Amino acid sequence: MAHEGFIRRLGYPPAAIAMAPGRVNIIGEHTDYNAGLCLPMALTQATAAAASPREDDELRIWSLDIDRHASIALSDVAPGKPRGWSGYVAGTLWALREAGFPVGGMEIVIASEVPVGAGLSSSAAIEGAVAVAATALFGLGLLDDDAGRRVLALACRRAENEIVGAPTGGLDQTASLLARAGHALRLDFRDDSVAHVPFDLAGHEILVIDTRAHHSLADGQYGKRRTECEEAARLLGVESLREVSPAEVEALTDPVLRRRARHVVSENARVEAAVAALERHDLHELGLLMTASHHSLRVDYEVSCAELDVACTAALSVGALGARMTGGGFGGSAIALIETAARVATEAAVRRAFAQHGFGEPNLFVATPGPGARVLA
Ligand code: ADP
Ligand code: MG
């Protein structure tokens, strides 16, 4: 798609095509910006960037998915500029240049298989594809090992934080750049370590339920949760909530801050338990942890919504081992850990529940742990 789209627009083939995947977070939500733990895996669905270098400093960007074009000189990129979708692309190249890499003007055509705005991280996928395309075109040599890929992930994150202005942690970008097929990633945002955990579900699978709901309060609420966590850490006299024990959380007198902190601290413990459960192939335990994570996000962190709750309840009602929202919340996607043989029944139960509640049709698919960002040609 990106390849043909590039030729159609520019009349010659791209010099490189790069791909970066979306992700689902299996467990460990709203922990990345709290120096905590997460366990994402990359999807096989990815965003492609077909690209060629230009002689000048100009970025010309097309997205086939939203049928839009934008152009800006790389030297004009700054916080809030360009606005909107092209900020993710231009911001990534800006961040690479800021980090000292010789990135110049480019023609870029984007085409994605990752649903946009569904909590499956189309934003990290578009950033990652552009970062990898720049690596290929300008010979940056950042794809050969995890260390180089971390440099790319950081540039992607800076684009989102500083140019787009979304205060997200590094989970999505790290997952998209560093994932390996057949593996989940245990990410520790205290020491920035990454462990590749074999993800073998033996007769089971992760069903993704994209609710197609997006509640507009999402954007402000994300920043608000971040600020609440920082405030809780400050009151407890620690650098981050990672330093806090479950008992210490209960010392917070503000009931809202106490619940926020309780989610973060308990979620970190659930990630550790989930990694251990995966290592001993205890999928029942993994499922229970996922469901407990959803409960914590719904009650203590208050980032779920009716569509996500109905999706999880419906999956559990027909025997899912566990189910939880994934991503930032307030809409987007849920995941259910199910027996492969139960797929048809689970899909039917979710669709029926959505119809009964008057929600729109959800988008359902099975997530397979795919590879991280890469160059295709
Ligand atoms: P998510 O990352 O969960 O999909 P975000 O709100 O973080 O949701 O990112 C979605 C935004 O990223 C879109 O609104 C758009 O600005 C940008 N984006 C992502 N993928 C594309 C694409 N293929 N084409 C154009 N813009 C995209
Ligand atoms: Mg995103």
Coordinates of C-alpha atoms and ligand atoms in Angstrom, one line a residue:
M1 CA 0.0 0.0 0.0
A2 CA 2.6 2.6 1.1
H3 CA 4.9 1.5 -1.8
E4 CA 2.1 1.9 -4.5
G5 CA 0.9 5.1 -2.8
F6 CA 4.4 6.5 -3.0
I7 CA 4.8 5.7 -6.7
R8 CA 1.4 7.2 -7.4
R9 CA 2.2 10.5 -5.7
L10 CA 5.9 10.9 -6.6
G11 CA 6.3 8.9 -9.9
Y12 CA 9.3 6.9 -8.7
P13 CA 9.8 4.1 -6.2
P14 CA 10.7 4.8 -2.5
A15 CA 14.3 4.4 -1.4
A16 CA 13.2 2.5 1.7
I17 CA 10.1 1.1 3.3
A18 CA 10.0 0.8 7.1
M19 CA 7.4 -0.9 9.3
A20 CA 6.6 -0.5 12.9
P21 CA 3.9 -2.4 14.8
G22 CA 1.1 -1.4 17.1
R23 CA 0.9 -3.2 20.5
V24 CA -1.3 -4.6 23.1
N25 CA -0.3 -4.2 26.7
I26 CA -0.9 -7.6 28.4
I27 CA -0.6 -6.1 31.8
G28 CA 1.0 -3.1 33.5
E29 CA -1.2 0.0 32.7
H30 CA -0.4 3.6 33.7
T31 CA 2.8 2.4 35.2
D32 CA 5.3 3.6 32.7
Y33 CA 5.3 7.2 33.8
N34 CA 5.6 6.0 37.4
A35 CA 9.0 4.3 36.9
G36 CA 7.0 1.0 37.0
L37 CA 6.7 -2.3 35.1
C38 CA 4.7 -3.2 32.0
L39 CA 4.3 -6.3 29.8
P40 CA 3.4 -5.4 26.2
M41 CA 3.7 -7.4 23.0
A42 CA 3.8 -6.1 19.5
L43 CA 0.9 -6.8 17.1
T44 CA 1.5 -8.2 13.6
Q45 CA -0.5 -5.2 12.4
A46 CA 2.0 -2.4 11.6
T47 CA 2.3 1.0 10.0
A48 CA 4.4 1.4 6.9
A49 CA 6.4 4.4 5.9
A50 CA 7.6 4.5 2.3
A51 CA 10.3 7.2 2.0
S52 CA 13.0 8.8 0.0
P53 CA 15.5 11.5 1.0
R54 CA 15.3 15.1 -0.4
E55 CA 18.2 17.4 -1.3
D56 CA 16.7 20.2 0.9
D57 CA 15.3 20.4 4.5
E58 CA 11.6 19.9 3.4
L59 CA 9.4 17.2 4.8
R60 CA 6.5 16.2 2.6
I61 CA 4.2 13.7 4.2
W62 CA 1.1 11.9 3.1
S63 CA -1.2 9.6 5.1
L64 CA -3.2 7.2 2.9
D65 CA -5.3 6.3 6.0
I66 CA -6.8 9.7 6.5
D67 CA -6.1 11.0 2.9
R68 CA -4.2 14.0 4.1
H69 CA -1.0 15.8 3.0
A70 CA 1.3 18.1 5.0
S71 CA 4.6 19.7 4.5
I72 CA 7.0 21.6 6.7
A73 CA 10.7 22.4 6.8
L74 CA 12.5 20.3 9.4
S75 CA 14.0 23.4 10.8
D76 CA 10.5 24.9 11.4
V77 CA 9.4 22.0 13.6
A78 CA 8.8 23.1 17.2
P79 CA 6.4 22.3 20.1
G80 CA 2.9 22.4 18.7
K81 CA 4.2 22.8 15.1
P82 CA 3.0 21.2 13.0
R83 CA -0.3 20.6 14.7
G84 CA -2.2 17.3 14.5
W85 CA -1.3 14.1 12.8
S86 CA 1.8 15.3 11.0
G87 CA 3.4 16.3 14.3
Y88 CA 4.0 12.6 15.1
V89 CA 6.0 12.3 11.8
A90 CA 7.8 15.6 11.8
G91 CA 8.4 15.5 15.5
T92 CA 10.2 12.1 15.3
L93 CA 12.6 13.5 12.7
W94 CA 13.1 16.7 14.7
A95 CA 13.9 14.6 17.8
L96 CA 16.5 12.5 15.9
R97 CA 18.1 15.7 14.6
E98 CA 18.0 17.2 18.2
A99 CA 19.9 14.0 19.3
G100 CA 22.7 14.8 16.8
F101 CA 21.8 12.5 13.9
P102 CA 22.2 13.8 10.3
V103 CA 18.5 13.7 9.3
G104 CA 17.4 15.8 6.3
G105 CA 14.3 16.4 4.2
M106 CA 12.2 13.5 3.1
E107 CA 9.2 12.4 1.1
I108 CA 7.1 10.1 3.3
V109 CA 4.0 8.1 2.5
I110 CA 2.2 6.4 5.4
A111 CA -0.2 3.5 5.3
S112 CA -1.3 1.7 8.4
E113 CA -3.0 -1.6 9.4
V114 CA -3.2 -0.4 13.1
P115 CA -6.6 1.0 13.9
V116 CA -6.1 4.7 14.7
G117 CA -7.1 5.9 18.2
A118 CA -8.1 2.4 19.3
G119 CA -5.6 2.1 22.2
L120 CA -3.4 -0.1 20.1
S121 CA -0.8 2.5 19.6
S122 CA -1.1 3.7 16.1
S123 CA 0.8 6.8 17.3
A124 CA 3.9 4.8 18.3
A125 CA 3.6 2.8 15.1
I126 CA 3.7 5.9 12.9
E127 CA 6.6 7.4 14.9
G128 CA 8.5 4.1 14.8
A129 CA 8.0 3.6 11.0
V130 CA 9.3 7.1 10.4
A131 CA 12.3 6.7 12.8
V132 CA 13.3 3.4 11.1
A133 CA 12.9 4.9 7.6
A134 CA 15.2 7.8 8.6
T135 CA 17.7 5.3 10.0
A136 CA 17.7 3.5 6.6
L137 CA 17.9 6.6 4.5
F138 CA 20.5 8.4 6.4
G139 CA 22.6 5.4 7.5
L140 CA 22.1 6.0 11.3
G141 CA 22.9 2.4 12.2
L142 CA 20.4 2.3 15.0
L143 CA 18.6 -0.9 14.1
D144 CA 21.2 -3.6 14.9
D145 CA 20.7 -4.0 18.7
D146 CA 18.4 -3.0 21.5
A147 CA 20.6 -0.1 22.4
G148 CA 20.2 1.6 19.0
R149 CA 16.5 0.8 19.0
R150 CA 16.2 2.5 22.4
V151 CA 17.6 5.7 20.9
L152 CA 14.9 5.5 18.2
A153 CA 12.2 4.8 20.9
L154 CA 13.3 7.9 22.8
A155 CA 13.1 10.1 19.7
C156 CA 9.6 8.8 19.1
R157 CA 8.6 9.5 22.6
R158 CA 10.0 13.0 22.5
A159 CA 8.0 13.7 19.4
E160 CA 4.8 12.7 21.2
N161 CA 5.6 14.5 24.4
E162 CA 7.3 17.7 23.1
I163 CA 5.9 18.3 19.6
V164 CA 2.4 16.7 19.7
G165 CA 2.1 17.6 23.5
A166 CA 0.8 14.2 24.7
P167 CA 2.3 13.4 28.1
T168 CA 2.6 9.7 27.5
G169 CA 5.2 7.4 29.1
G170 CA 7.6 5.3 27.0
L171 CA 5.7 2.0 26.9
D172 CA 4.3 2.2 23.4
Q173 CA 7.4 3.3 21.6
T174 CA 9.6 0.8 23.4
A175 CA 7.3 -2.0 22.6
S176 CA 7.0 -1.0 18.9
L177 CA 10.8 -0.6 18.5
L178 CA 12.2 -3.5 20.6
A179 CA 9.6 -6.3 20.3
R180 CA 10.5 -9.7 19.0
A181 CA 8.1 -12.2 17.4
G182 CA 6.8 -14.8 19.8
H183 CA 7.7 -12.7 22.8
A184 CA 6.3 -10.2 25.2
L185 CA 8.5 -7.5 26.7
R186 CA 9.0 -7.0 30.4
L187 CA 9.8 -3.3 30.6
D188 CA 11.1 -1.7 33.7
F189 CA 10.9 2.1 33.6
R190 CA 13.0 2.5 36.8
D191 CA 16.2 1.2 35.3
D192 CA 15.0 1.2 31.6
S193 CA 15.8 -2.5 31.4
V194 CA 14.1 -4.8 28.8
A195 CA 13.6 -8.5 29.0
H196 CA 12.2 -10.6 26.1
V197 CA 9.8 -13.0 27.7
P198 CA 8.6 -16.0 25.5
F199 CA 4.9 -15.7 25.0
D200 CA 3.6 -19.2 24.5
L201 CA -0.1 -19.5 25.0
A202 CA -0.5 -23.2 24.1
G203 CA -4.1 -23.7 23.0
H204 CA -5.1 -20.2 24.2
E205 CA -5.0 -16.8 22.6
I206 CA -5.4 -13.1 23.2
L207 CA -8.6 -11.7 21.7
V208 CA -8.6 -8.0 21.1
I209 CA -11.9 -6.2 21.4
D210 CA -11.6 -2.7 19.8
T211 CA -14.7 -1.1 21.2
R212 CA -14.5 1.7 18.6
A213 CA -15.5 4.0 21.5
H214 CA -13.5 7.2 22.1
H215 CA -14.6 9.4 25.0
S216 CA -13.3 12.9 24.6
L217 CA -12.4 13.4 28.2
A218 CA -9.5 11.0 27.6
D219 CA -6.9 13.6 26.7
G220 CA -7.1 15.8 29.8
Q221 CA -7.7 12.8 32.1
Y222 CA -4.4 11.2 31.1
G223 CA -2.4 14.3 32.2
K224 CA -4.5 14.5 35.3
R225 CA -3.7 11.0 36.4
R226 CA 0.0 11.7 35.8
T227 CA -0.2 14.8 38.0
E228 CA -2.1 12.9 40.7
C229 CA 0.6 10.2 40.8
E230 CA 3.4 12.8 41.0
E231 CA 1.5 14.5 43.9
A232 CA 1.1 11.2 45.7
A233 CA 4.8 10.5 45.4
R234 CA 5.7 14.0 46.6
L235 CA 3.4 13.6 49.7
L236 CA 5.0 10.2 50.4
G237 CA 8.5 11.8 50.1
V238 CA 9.7 9.5 47.2
E239 CA 11.0 10.0 43.7
S240 CA 8.2 7.9 42.2
L241 CA 5.5 5.5 43.2
R242 CA 7.8 2.6 42.4
E243 CA 9.5 3.2 45.8
V244 CA 6.3 2.7 47.8
S245 CA 4.9 -0.4 49.5
P246 CA 1.2 -1.3 49.6
A247 CA 1.1 -0.4 53.3
E248 CA 2.7 3.0 52.7
V249 CA 0.0 3.9 50.1
E250 CA -2.6 3.6 52.8
A251 CA -1.0 6.5 54.7
L252 CA -2.1 8.9 52.1
T253 CA -5.0 10.9 53.6
D254 CA -6.5 12.1 50.3
P255 CA -8.8 9.3 49.2
V256 CA -8.4 10.0 45.5
L257 CA -4.6 10.1 45.6
R258 CA -4.7 6.9 47.8
R259 CA -6.7 5.1 45.2
R260 CA -4.5 6.3 42.3
A261 CA -1.3 5.2 44.1
R262 CA -2.9 1.9 45.1
H263 CA -3.5 1.1 41.5
V264 CA 0.1 1.8 40.5
V265 CA 1.6 -0.1 43.3
S266 CA -0.7 -3.1 43.0
E267 CA -0.3 -3.1 39.2
N268 CA 3.5 -3.3 39.4
A269 CA 3.1 -6.4 41.6
R270 CA 0.7 -7.9 39.1
V271 CA 3.2 -7.5 36.3
E272 CA 5.9 -9.4 38.3
A273 CA 3.3 -12.1 39.0
A274 CA 2.3 -12.3 35.4
V275 CA 5.8 -12.8 34.2
A276 CA 6.3 -15.6 36.7
A277 CA 3.0 -17.1 35.7
L278 CA 4.0 -17.0 32.0
E279 CA 7.3 -18.7 32.9
R280 CA 5.6 -21.6 34.5
H281 CA 2.8 -21.7 31.8
D282 CA 0.2 -20.9 34.4
L283 CA -2.4 -19.2 32.2
H284 CA -5.1 -19.4 34.8
E285 CA -3.1 -17.2 37.1
L286 CA -2.3 -14.9 34.2
G287 CA -6.0 -14.5 33.5
L288 CA -6.8 -13.8 37.1
L289 CA -4.1 -11.1 37.2
M290 CA -5.5 -9.5 34.0
T291 CA -9.0 -9.4 35.5
A292 CA -7.7 -7.9 38.7
S293 CA -5.8 -5.3 36.7
H294 CA -9.1 -4.3 35.0
H295 CA -10.8 -4.0 38.4
S296 CA -8.0 -1.8 39.7
L297 CA -8.2 0.4 36.6
R298 CA -11.9 0.7 36.9
V299 CA -12.3 1.3 40.6
D300 CA -9.0 2.8 41.8
Y301 CA -7.7 4.5 38.7
E302 CA -11.1 5.3 37.1
V303 CA -10.0 5.2 33.5
S304 CA -12.4 2.5 32.2
C305 CA -15.8 3.1 30.6
A306 CA -19.0 1.3 29.9
E307 CA -17.9 -0.2 26.6
L308 CA -14.6 -1.6 28.1
D309 CA -16.5 -3.0 31.2
V310 CA -19.1 -4.7 29.0
A311 CA -16.4 -6.2 26.7
C312 CA -14.6 -7.7 29.7
T313 CA -17.8 -8.9 31.5
A314 CA -19.1 -10.6 28.3
A315 CA -15.8 -12.4 27.6
L316 CA -15.6 -13.6 31.2
S317 CA -19.2 -14.8 31.1
V318 CA -18.4 -17.4 28.5
G319 CA -15.3 -18.6 30.2
A320 CA -12.4 -16.3 29.3
L321 CA -9.5 -16.9 31.7
G322 CA -9.1 -13.1 32.2
A323 CA -10.0 -9.8 30.5
R324 CA -8.9 -6.2 30.9
M325 CA -8.8 -2.9 29.2
T326 CA -5.5 -2.2 27.4
G327 CA -4.0 1.2 26.7
G328 CA -4.9 4.5 28.3
G329 CA -8.6 3.9 28.7
F330 CA -11.9 5.9 28.3
G331 CA -12.6 3.8 25.2
G332 CA -10.2 2.0 22.9
S333 CA -9.6 -1.7 23.3
A334 CA -9.9 -4.5 25.8
I335 CA -8.2 -7.9 25.6
A336 CA -9.4 -11.3 26.7
L337 CA -7.3 -14.4 27.4
I338 CA -9.4 -17.3 26.0
E339 CA -9.1 -20.9 24.9
T340 CA -8.6 -21.0 21.2
A341 CA -11.7 -23.3 21.0
A342 CA -13.8 -20.6 22.7
R343 CA -13.1 -17.9 20.1
V344 CA -16.4 -18.1 18.2
A345 CA -18.5 -18.2 21.4
T346 CA -16.5 -15.3 22.9
E347 CA -16.9 -13.2 19.8
A348 CA -20.6 -13.9 19.8
A349 CA -21.0 -13.1 23.5
V350 CA -19.2 -9.7 23.0
R351 CA -21.2 -8.8 19.9
R352 CA -24.5 -9.7 21.7
A353 CA -23.6 -7.7 24.8
F354 CA -22.7 -4.7 22.7
A355 CA -26.0 -4.9 20.8
Q356 CA -27.9 -5.2 24.0
H357 CA -26.3 -2.1 25.4
G358 CA -26.9 -0.1 22.2
F359 CA -23.1 0.2 21.5
G360 CA -21.7 0.2 18.0
E361 CA -20.2 -2.9 16.5
P362 CA -16.8 -3.8 18.0
N363 CA -13.8 -4.8 15.9
L364 CA -12.5 -8.2 17.1
F365 CA -9.3 -10.0 16.2
V366 CA -6.7 -12.3 17.6
A367 CA -3.4 -10.8 18.6
T368 CA -0.2 -12.7 17.7
P369 CA 3.1 -11.5 19.2
G370 CA 4.8 -10.0 16.1
P371 CA 8.3 -8.5 15.4
G372 CA 9.5 -5.0 16.3
A373 CA 10.1 -2.2 13.8
R374 CA 12.1 -3.1 10.7
V375 CA 13.2 -2.1 7.2
L376 CA 11.4 -4.0 4.4
A377 CA 13.2 -2.8 1.3
Ligands
ADP1 P1 -3.5 5.3 19.5 O1 -2.0 5.5 19.6 O2 -4.0 4.4 20.6 O3 -4.0 4.8 18.2 P2 -3.4 8.1 19.8 O4 -4.4 9.2 20.1 O5 -2.2 8.0 20.7 O6 -4.2 6.7 19.7 O7 -2.8 8.4 18.4 C1 -3.7 8.5 17.3 C2 -3.3 9.7 16.5 O8 -2.0 9.5 15.8 C3 -4.2 10.1 15.4 O9 -5.2 10.9 15.8 C4 -3.3 10.7 14.3 O10 -3.1 12.1 14.7 C5 -2.0 10.0 14.5 N1 -1.9 8.8 13.6 C6 -1.7 7.5 13.9 N2 -1.6 6.7 12.8 C7 -1.8 7.5 11.8 C8 -1.8 7.3 10.4 N3 -1.7 6.1 9.9 N4 -2.0 8.4 9.6 C9 -2.2 9.6 10.1 N5 -2.1 9.9 11.4 C10 -2.0 8.9 12.3
MG2 MG -1.0 6.5 21.1

